[in-house]
Coordinates of C-alpha atoms in Angstrom, one line a residue:
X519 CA 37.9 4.6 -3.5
X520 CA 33.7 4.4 -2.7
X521 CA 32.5 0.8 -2.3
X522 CA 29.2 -0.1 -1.8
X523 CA 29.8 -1.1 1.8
X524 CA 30.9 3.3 2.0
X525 CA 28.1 4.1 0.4
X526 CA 26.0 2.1 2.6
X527 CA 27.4 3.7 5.9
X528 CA 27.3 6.9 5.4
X529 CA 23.6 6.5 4.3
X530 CA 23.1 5.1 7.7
X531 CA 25.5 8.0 9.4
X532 CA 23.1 10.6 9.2
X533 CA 19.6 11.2 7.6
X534 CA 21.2 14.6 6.1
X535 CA 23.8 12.2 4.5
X536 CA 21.1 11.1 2.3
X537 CA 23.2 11.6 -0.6
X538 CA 26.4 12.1 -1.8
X539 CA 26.0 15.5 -3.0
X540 CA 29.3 16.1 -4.9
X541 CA 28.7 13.5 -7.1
X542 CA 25.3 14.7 -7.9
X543 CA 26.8 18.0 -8.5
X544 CA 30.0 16.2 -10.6
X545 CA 26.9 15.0 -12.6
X546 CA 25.2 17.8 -13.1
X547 CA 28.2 19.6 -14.9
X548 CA 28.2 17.0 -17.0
X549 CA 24.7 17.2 -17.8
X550 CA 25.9 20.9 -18.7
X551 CA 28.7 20.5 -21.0
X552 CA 26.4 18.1 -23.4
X553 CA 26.1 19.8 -26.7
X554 CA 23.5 22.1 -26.4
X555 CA 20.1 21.4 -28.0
X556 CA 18.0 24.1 -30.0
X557 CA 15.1 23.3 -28.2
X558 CA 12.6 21.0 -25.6
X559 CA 13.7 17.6 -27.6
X560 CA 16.4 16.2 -29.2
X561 CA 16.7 16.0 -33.1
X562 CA 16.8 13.0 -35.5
X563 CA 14.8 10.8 -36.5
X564 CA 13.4 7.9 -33.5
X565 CA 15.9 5.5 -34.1
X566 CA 19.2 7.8 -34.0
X567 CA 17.9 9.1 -30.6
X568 CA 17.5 5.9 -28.5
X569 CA 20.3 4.3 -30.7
X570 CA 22.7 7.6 -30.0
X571 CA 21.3 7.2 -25.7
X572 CA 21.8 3.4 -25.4
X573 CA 25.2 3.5 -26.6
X574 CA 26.2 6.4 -23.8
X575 CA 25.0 3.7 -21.4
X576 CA 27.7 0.7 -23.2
X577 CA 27.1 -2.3 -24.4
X578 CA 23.7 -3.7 -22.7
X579 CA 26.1 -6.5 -20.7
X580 CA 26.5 -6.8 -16.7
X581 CA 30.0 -5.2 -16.4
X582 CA 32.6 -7.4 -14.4
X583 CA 33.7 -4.3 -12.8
X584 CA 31.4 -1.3 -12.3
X585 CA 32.8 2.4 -13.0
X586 CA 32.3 4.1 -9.6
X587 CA 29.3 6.1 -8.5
X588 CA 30.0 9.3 -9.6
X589 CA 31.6 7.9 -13.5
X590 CA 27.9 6.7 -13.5
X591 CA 26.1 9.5 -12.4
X592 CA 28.0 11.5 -14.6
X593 CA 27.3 9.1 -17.7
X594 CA 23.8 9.1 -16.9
X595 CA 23.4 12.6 -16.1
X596 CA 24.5 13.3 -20.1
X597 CA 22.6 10.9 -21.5
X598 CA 19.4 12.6 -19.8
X599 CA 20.5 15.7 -20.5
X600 CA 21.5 15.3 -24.3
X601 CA 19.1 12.7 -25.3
X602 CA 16.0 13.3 -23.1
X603 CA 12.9 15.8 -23.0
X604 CA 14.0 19.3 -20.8
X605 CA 10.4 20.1 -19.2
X606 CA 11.2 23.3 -18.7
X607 CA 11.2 24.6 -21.9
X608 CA 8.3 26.9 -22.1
X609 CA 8.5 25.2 -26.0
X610 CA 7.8 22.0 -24.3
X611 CA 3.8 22.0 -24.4
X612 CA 2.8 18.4 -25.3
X613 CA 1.5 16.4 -22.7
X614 CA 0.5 17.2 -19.1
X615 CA 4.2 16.5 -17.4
X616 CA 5.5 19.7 -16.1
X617 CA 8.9 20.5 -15.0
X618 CA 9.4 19.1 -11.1
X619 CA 9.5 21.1 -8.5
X620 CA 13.3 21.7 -6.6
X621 CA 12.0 21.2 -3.6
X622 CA 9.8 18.1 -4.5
X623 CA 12.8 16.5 -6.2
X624 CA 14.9 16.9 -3.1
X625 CA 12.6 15.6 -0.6
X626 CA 11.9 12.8 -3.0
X627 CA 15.7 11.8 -3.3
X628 CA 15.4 11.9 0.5
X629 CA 12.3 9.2 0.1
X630 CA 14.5 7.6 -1.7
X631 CA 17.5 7.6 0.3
X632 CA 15.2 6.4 3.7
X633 CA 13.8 3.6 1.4
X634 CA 11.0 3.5 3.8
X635 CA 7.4 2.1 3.0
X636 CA 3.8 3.1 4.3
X637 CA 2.7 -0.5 4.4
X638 CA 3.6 -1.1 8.3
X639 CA 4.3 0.6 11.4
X640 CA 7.9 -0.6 11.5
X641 CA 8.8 0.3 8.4
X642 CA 8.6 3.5 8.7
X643 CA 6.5 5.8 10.7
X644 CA 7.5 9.4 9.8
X645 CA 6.2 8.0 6.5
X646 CA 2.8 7.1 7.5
X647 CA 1.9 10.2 9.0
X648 CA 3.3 12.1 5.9
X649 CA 1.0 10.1 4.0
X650 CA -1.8 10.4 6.6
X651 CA -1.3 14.1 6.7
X652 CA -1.4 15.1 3.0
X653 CA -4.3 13.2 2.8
X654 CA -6.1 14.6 5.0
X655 CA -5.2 18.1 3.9
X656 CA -6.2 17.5 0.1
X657 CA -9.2 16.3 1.3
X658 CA -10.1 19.2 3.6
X659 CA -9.5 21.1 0.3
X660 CA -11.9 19.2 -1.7
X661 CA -14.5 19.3 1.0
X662 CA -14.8 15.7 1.4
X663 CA -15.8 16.2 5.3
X664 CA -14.8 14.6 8.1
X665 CA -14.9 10.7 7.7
X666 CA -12.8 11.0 4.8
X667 CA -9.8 9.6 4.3
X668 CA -7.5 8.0 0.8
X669 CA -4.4 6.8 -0.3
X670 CA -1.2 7.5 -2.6
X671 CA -1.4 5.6 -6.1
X672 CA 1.0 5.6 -8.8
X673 CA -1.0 7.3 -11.1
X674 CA -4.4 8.3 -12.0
X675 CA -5.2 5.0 -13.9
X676 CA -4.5 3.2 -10.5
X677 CA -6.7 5.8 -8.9
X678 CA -9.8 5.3 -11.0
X679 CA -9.5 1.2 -11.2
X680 CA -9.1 1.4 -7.1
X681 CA -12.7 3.9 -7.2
X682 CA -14.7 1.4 -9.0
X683 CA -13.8 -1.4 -7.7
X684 CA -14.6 0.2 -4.1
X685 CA -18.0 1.0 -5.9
X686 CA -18.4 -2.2 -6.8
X687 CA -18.0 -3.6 -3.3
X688 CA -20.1 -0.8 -2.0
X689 CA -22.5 -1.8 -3.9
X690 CA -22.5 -5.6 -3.6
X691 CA -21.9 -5.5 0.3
X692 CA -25.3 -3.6 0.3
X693 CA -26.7 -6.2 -1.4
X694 CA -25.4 -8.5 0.9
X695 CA -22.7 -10.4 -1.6
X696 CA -19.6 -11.2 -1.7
X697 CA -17.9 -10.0 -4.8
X698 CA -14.3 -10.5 -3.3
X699 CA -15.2 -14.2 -2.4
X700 CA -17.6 -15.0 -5.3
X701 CA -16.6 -13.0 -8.5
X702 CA -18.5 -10.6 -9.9
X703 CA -21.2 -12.9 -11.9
X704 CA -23.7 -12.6 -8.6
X705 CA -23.5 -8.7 -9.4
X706 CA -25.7 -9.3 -12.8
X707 CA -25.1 -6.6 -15.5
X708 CA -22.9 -4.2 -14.3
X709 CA -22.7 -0.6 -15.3
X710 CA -20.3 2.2 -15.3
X711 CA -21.7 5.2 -16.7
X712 CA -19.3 8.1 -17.6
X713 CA -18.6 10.6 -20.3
X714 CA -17.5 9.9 -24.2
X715 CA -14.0 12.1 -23.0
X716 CA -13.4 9.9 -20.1
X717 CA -10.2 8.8 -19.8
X718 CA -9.5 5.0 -21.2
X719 CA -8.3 4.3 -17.7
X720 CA -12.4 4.0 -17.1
X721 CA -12.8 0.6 -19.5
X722 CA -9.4 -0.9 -18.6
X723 CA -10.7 -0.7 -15.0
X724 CA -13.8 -2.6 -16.0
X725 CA -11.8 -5.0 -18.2
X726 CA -9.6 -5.7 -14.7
X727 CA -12.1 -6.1 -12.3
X728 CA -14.1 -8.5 -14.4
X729 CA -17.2 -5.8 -15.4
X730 CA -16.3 -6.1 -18.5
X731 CA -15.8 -3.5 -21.2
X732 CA -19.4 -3.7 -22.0
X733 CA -20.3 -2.8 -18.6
X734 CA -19.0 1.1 -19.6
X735 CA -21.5 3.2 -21.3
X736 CA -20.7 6.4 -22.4
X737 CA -22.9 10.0 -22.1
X738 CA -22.7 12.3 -25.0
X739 CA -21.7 15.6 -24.0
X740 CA -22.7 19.0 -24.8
X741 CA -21.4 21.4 -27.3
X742 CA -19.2 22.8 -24.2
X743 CA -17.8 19.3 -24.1
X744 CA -19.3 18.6 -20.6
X745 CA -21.2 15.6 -19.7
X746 CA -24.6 16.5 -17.5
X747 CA -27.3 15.9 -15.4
X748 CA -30.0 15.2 -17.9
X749 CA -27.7 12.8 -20.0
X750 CA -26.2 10.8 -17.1
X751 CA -30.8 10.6 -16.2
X752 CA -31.2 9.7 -20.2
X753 CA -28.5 6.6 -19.8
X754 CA -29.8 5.5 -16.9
X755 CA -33.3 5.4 -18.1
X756 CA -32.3 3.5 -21.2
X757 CA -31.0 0.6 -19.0
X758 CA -32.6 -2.8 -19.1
X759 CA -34.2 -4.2 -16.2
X760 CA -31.4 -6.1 -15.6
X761 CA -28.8 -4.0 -15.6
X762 CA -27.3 -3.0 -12.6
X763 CA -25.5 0.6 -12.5
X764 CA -22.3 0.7 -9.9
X765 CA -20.7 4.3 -10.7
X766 CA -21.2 7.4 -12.4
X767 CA -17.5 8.4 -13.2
X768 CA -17.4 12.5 -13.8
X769 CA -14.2 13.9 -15.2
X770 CA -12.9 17.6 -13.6
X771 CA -10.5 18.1 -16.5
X772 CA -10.7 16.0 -19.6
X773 CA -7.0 15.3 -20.5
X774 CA -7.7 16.7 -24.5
X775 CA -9.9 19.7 -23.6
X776 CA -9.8 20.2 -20.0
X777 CA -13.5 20.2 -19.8
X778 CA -14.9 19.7 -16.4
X779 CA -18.2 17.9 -16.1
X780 CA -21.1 19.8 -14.6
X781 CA -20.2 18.3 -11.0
X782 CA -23.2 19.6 -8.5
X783 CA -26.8 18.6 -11.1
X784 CA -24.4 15.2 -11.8
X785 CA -23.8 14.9 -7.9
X786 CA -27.9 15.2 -7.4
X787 CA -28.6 12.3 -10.0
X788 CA -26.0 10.3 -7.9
X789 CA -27.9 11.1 -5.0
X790 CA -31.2 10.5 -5.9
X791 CA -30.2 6.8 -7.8
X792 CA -28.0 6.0 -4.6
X793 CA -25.5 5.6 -7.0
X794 CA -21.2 5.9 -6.1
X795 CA -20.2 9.4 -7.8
X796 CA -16.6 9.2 -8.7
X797 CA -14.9 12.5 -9.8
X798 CA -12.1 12.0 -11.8
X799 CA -10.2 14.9 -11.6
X800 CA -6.6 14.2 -12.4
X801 CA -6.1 17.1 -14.3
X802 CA -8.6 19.3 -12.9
X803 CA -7.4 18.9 -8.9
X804 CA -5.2 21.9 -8.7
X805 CA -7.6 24.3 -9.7
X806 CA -8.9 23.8 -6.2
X807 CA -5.0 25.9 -5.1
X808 CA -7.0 29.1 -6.9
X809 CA -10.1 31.0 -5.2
X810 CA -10.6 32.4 -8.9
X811 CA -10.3 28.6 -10.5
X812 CA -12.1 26.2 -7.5
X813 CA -15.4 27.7 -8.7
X814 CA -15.0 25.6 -11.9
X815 CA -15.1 22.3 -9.3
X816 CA -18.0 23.3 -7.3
X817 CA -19.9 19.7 -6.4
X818 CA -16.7 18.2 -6.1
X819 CA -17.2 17.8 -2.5
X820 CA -20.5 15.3 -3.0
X821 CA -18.4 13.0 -4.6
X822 CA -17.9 9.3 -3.2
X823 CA -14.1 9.1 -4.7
X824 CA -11.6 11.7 -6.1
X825 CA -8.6 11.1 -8.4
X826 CA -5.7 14.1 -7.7
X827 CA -2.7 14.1 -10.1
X828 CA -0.2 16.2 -8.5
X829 CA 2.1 15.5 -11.0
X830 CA 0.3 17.2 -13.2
X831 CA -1.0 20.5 -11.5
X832 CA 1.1 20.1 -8.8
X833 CA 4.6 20.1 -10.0
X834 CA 5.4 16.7 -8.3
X835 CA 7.9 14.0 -9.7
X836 CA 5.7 11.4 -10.9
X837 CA 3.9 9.5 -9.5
X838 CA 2.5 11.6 -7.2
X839 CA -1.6 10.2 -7.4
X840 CA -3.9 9.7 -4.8
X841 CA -7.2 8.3 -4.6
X842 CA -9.5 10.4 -1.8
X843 CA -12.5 8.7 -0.1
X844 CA -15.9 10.3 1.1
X845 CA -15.9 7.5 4.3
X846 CA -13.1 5.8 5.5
X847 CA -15.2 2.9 5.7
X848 CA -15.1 2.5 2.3
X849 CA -11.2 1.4 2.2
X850 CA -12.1 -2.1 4.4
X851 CA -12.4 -3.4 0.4
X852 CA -8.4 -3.7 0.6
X853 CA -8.1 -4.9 4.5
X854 CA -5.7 -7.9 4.8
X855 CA -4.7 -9.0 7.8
X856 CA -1.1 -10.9 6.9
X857 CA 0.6 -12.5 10.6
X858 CA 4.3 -11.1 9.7
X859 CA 3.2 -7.5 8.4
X860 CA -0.1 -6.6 10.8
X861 CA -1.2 -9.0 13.4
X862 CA -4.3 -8.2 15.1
X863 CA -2.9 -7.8 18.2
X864 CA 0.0 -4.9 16.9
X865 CA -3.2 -3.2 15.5
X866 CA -5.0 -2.9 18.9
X867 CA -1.6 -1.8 20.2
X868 CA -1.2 1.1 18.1
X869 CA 1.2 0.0 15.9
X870 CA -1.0 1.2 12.7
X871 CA 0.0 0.9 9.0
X872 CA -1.3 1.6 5.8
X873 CA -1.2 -2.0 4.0
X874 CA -5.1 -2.1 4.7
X875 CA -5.6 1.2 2.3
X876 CA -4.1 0.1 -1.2
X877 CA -3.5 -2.6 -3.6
X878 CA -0.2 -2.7 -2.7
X879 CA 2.3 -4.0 -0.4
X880 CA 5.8 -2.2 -0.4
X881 CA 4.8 1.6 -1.4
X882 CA 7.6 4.3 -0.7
X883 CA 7.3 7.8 0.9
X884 CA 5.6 9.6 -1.8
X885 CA 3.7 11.6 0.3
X886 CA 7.2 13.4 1.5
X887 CA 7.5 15.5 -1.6
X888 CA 4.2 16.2 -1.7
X889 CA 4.3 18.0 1.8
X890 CA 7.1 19.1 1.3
X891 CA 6.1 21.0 -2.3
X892 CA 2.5 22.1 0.3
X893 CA 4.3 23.3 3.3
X894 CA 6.9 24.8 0.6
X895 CA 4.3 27.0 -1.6
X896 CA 1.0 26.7 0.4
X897 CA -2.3 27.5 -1.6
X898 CA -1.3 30.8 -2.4
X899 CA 1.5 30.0 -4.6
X900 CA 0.2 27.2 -5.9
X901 CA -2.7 28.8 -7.0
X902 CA -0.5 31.5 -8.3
X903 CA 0.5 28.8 -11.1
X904 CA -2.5 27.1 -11.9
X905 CA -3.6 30.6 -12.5
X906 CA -0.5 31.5 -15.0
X907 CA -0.9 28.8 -16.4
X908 CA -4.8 28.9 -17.4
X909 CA -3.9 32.4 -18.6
X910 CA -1.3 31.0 -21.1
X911 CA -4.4 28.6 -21.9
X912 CA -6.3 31.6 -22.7
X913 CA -4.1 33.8 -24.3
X914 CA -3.0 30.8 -26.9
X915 CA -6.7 30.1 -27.5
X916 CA -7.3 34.1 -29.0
X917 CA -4.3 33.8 -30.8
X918 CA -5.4 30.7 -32.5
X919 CA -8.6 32.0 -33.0
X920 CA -7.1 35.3 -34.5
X921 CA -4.7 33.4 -37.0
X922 CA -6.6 33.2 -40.3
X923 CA -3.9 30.0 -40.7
X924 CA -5.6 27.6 -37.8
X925 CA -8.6 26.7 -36.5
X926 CA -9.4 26.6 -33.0
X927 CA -11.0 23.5 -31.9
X928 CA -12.3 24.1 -28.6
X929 CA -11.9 26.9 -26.1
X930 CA -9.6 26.6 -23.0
X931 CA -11.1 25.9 -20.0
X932 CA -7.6 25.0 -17.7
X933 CA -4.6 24.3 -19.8
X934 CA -4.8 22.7 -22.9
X935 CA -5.6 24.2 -26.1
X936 CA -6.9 21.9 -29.2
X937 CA -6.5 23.5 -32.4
X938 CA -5.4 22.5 -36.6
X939 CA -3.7 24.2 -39.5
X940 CA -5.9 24.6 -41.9
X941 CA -3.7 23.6 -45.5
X942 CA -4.7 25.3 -48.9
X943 CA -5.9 21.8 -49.8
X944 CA -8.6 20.7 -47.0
X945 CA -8.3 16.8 -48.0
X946 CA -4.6 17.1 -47.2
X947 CA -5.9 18.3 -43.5
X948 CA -4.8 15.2 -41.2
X949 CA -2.0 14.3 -42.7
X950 CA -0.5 17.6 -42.6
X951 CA -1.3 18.3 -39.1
X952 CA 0.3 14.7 -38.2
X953 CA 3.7 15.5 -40.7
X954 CA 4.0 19.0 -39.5
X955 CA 4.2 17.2 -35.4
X956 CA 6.7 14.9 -36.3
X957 CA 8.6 17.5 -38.3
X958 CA 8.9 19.8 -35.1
X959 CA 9.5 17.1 -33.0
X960 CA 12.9 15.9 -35.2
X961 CA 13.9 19.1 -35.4
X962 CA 13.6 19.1 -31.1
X963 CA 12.9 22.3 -31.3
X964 CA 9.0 22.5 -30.4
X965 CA 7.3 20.1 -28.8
X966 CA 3.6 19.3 -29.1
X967 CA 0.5 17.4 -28.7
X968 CA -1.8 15.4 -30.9
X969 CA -5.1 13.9 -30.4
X970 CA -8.5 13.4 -32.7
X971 CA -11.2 15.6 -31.7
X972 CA -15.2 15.6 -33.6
X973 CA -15.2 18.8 -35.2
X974 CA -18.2 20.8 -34.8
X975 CA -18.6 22.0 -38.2
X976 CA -18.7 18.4 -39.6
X977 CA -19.5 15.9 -37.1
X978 CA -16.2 14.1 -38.2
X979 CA -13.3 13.1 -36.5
X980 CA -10.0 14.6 -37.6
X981 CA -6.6 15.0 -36.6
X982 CA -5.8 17.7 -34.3
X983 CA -2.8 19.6 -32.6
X984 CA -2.6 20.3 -28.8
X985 CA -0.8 23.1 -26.4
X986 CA -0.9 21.7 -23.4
X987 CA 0.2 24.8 -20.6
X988 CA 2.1 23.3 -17.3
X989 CA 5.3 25.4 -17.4
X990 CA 4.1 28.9 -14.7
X991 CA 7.3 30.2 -16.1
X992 CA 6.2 29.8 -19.5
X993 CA 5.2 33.6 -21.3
X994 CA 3.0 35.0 -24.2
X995 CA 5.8 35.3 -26.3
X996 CA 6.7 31.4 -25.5
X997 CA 3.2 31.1 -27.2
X998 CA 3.7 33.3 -29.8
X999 CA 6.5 31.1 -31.2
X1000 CA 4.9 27.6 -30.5
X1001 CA 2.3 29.0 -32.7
X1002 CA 4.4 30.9 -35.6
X1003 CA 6.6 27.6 -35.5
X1004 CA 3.3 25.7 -36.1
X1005 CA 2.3 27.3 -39.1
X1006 CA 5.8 28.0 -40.5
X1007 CA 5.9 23.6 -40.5
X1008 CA 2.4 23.2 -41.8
X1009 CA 2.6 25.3 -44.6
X1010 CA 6.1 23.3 -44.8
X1011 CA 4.7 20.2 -44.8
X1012 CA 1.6 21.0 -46.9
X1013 CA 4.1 21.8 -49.9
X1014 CA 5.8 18.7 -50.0
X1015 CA 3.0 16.9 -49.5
X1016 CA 1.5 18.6 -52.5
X1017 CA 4.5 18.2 -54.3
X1018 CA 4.4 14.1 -53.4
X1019 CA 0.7 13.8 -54.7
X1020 CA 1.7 15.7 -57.8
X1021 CA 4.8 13.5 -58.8
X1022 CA 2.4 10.1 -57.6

């Protein structure tokens, strides 16, 4: 019988032993006799679903006596597999969380299984040059130069809080203050200028660091959807005298439209204000995989700070962020020296970690599936499915367009596609398009987006579908039925609303 003592020791027996792979197998038959679902979700209403998974688990009590590894694993492995989203459904198309790469998953079971953490030398090594090595090749591929250098985050949001604060300290240090001592009030009125699409990670990171939400001023963008040069120059030259402008934050993929921000005349404003550029670019990073796509990131490489989601382009098991730096120099805002994790003394020895280059302490081996996934695919394979799926983008966007029933909202420019049904009855227009979701979504057998997007044709926001593309295995005819299921619920849903009004 396995104890956790076992289990313990033959971890430690052997760094292939990092698992015990006939119990993940023993689970994963498991996870295949489930009752089959029709599609990317399960059905039912909300309630039924986590009501049906939490009871798989048992009553939410500390057993006296646990089940065994493998009884758990194999509990767990249904649960997931009956009650949880399947990511690679090509019907799965609502949010940017593709399917995971195999050999990502492995090597991060194995990150897992070393528990190791980048934070100090002694704690794991072969970590810290993983880390150190992925950065340095992402950054290459952005064109970031020599001094550069970053870190792995656990997600974008982390990524852009961690870019503005180090343009806030940038900023103050030449200034000669203090900001980390003093608090932000000898900084004056703050300002973070960045598009009306940026993502809301922007203002919490002002809220956290004590700018304020205030301190955020949005730039309205063009009919493409793009913030530019001369409206990032029009903001800035509406500032009062005393307001004090720390970061223009671009965005290389905004998570509704994918629009990317016109990067090199935004770069030269930057320049010319001596103002930290930080390129968001979450969503937008793996275009740089594809010679055709990188051209739609030119001026990426003038940037002060880069956010990369490779768990979105990327195919990585979140999180899988990181947050690249023009200068290494810039990262000193996080140095700590701490006596029982990096003495000054270890440093000059050699004995280098990475504590100095985050927010946080502990942080495990994420880099491992990252270079694994790299030295796996390299650029040309990667690039191969950014590239399918931009085309599925594309393709979905004519069909819309073509289908007398929708209305396409804005064209694709990487993977997402923001569209409506267009009801008989055009005051019943949101709430159809927000029924007709749900509807899908109970029935588990589609699965998509919804955001609010300012139509063109009115000025007014309204309620809005999404396709969101991050499946390469995904096909046209995948699309064709995400689409024909679309309309086949709004008209659905229009009727019974009708109906509803009517008997009201």
């Amino acid at each position: 019988m396995s104890t956790p003592d076992s289990d313990v020791a033959k971890c430690a027996e052997s760094a292939r032993a990092f698992t015990d792979l006939g119990a993940v197998a023993d689970a994963l038959a498991a996870a295949g006799s489930a009752p089959a679902k029709l599609g990317p979700f399960p059905s039912g209403d909300p309630s039924s679903i986590l009501a049906s998974a939490a009871a798989v688990l048992g009553p939410p009590e500390l057993p006296e006596h646990g089940i065994g590894p493998r009884a758990a694993l194999r509990r767990l492995a249904f649960m997931l597999s009956r009650y949880g989203v399947n990511l690679t459904d090509p019907r799965a198309a609502a949010h940017l969380q593709p399917p995971p790469l195999c050999v990502a998953v492995a090597a991060d079971a194995m990150a897992s299984a070393t528990n190791a953490s980048v934070d100090t030398f002694d704690s794991g090594p072969s970590a810290i040059a993983a880390e150190s090595w992925v950065v340095e090749v992402l950054a290459r591929l952005a064109g970031l130069g020599r001094e550069a250098s970053g870190v792995l985050t656990p997600g974008g949001s982390l990524s852009n809080l961690m870019a503005v604060l180090l343009a806030r300290d940038r900023f103050a240090g030449q200034r000669g203050l203090d900001v980390r001592r003093d608090g932000t009030r000898a900084l004056g009125r703050p300002v973070v200028l960045c598009s009306e699409l940026a993502h809301f990670s922007v203002r919490r990171a002002c809220a956290t660091l004590g700018l304020g939400t205030d301190a955020v001023r949005s730039v309205k963008v063009d009919g493409a959807r793009q913030m530019d040069a001369a409206g990032v120059s029009r903001a800035l030259g509406r500032l009062s005298q005393d307001a004090v402008p720390l970061a223009i934050v671009a965005t290389a993929g905004t998570t509704d439209f994918g629009s990317i921000d016109r990067l090199p005349e935004i770069a030269a404003v930057a320049k010319a204000h001596r103002i930290w550029l930080h390129v968001d670019a979450a969503y937008g990073f793996g275009a740089l995989f594809s010679p055709r796509l990188s051209r739609l990131l030119d001026g990426i490489g003038s940037a002060d700070s880069i956010t990369a989601d490779l768990h979105k382009f990327g195919w990585q098991p979140a999180p899988a962020s990181l947050l690249l730096v023009r200068r290494r120099a810039d990262l000193a805002s996080f140095r700590e020296e701490v006596a029982y994790l990096n003495p000054a003394d270890d440093l000059q020895a050699g004995y280098l970690g990475l504590l100095g280059h985050s927010l946080q302490t502990t942080r495990r081996a994420d880099a491992l599936k990252i270079a694994a996934t790299l030295l796996s695919y390299g650029s040309t394979e990667l690039g191969r499915m950014v590239e399918a799926c931009c085309d599925l983008a594309k393709y979905a966007a004519r069909a819309v367009a073509a289908d007398h029933r929708l209305e396409l909202v804005a064209p694709a420019e990487l993977g997402s596609v923001v569209f409506r049904y267009l009801p008989a009855q055009p005051a019943l227009a949101d709430e159809v398009n927000a029924v007709l979701r749900r509807e899908l979504m109970r029935a588990g057998t589609q699965l998509l987006g919804r955001t609010s997007a300012r139509l063109e044709s009115s000025g007014v926001h309204q309620i809005c579908l999404k396709l969101t593309f991050v499946n390469p295995i995904a096909g046209f005819d995948d699309v064709d039925q995400l689409i024909e299921a679309t309309c086949v619920a709004g008209y659905a849903a229009e009727q019974l609303l009708s109906a509803q009004n009517e008997g009201s």
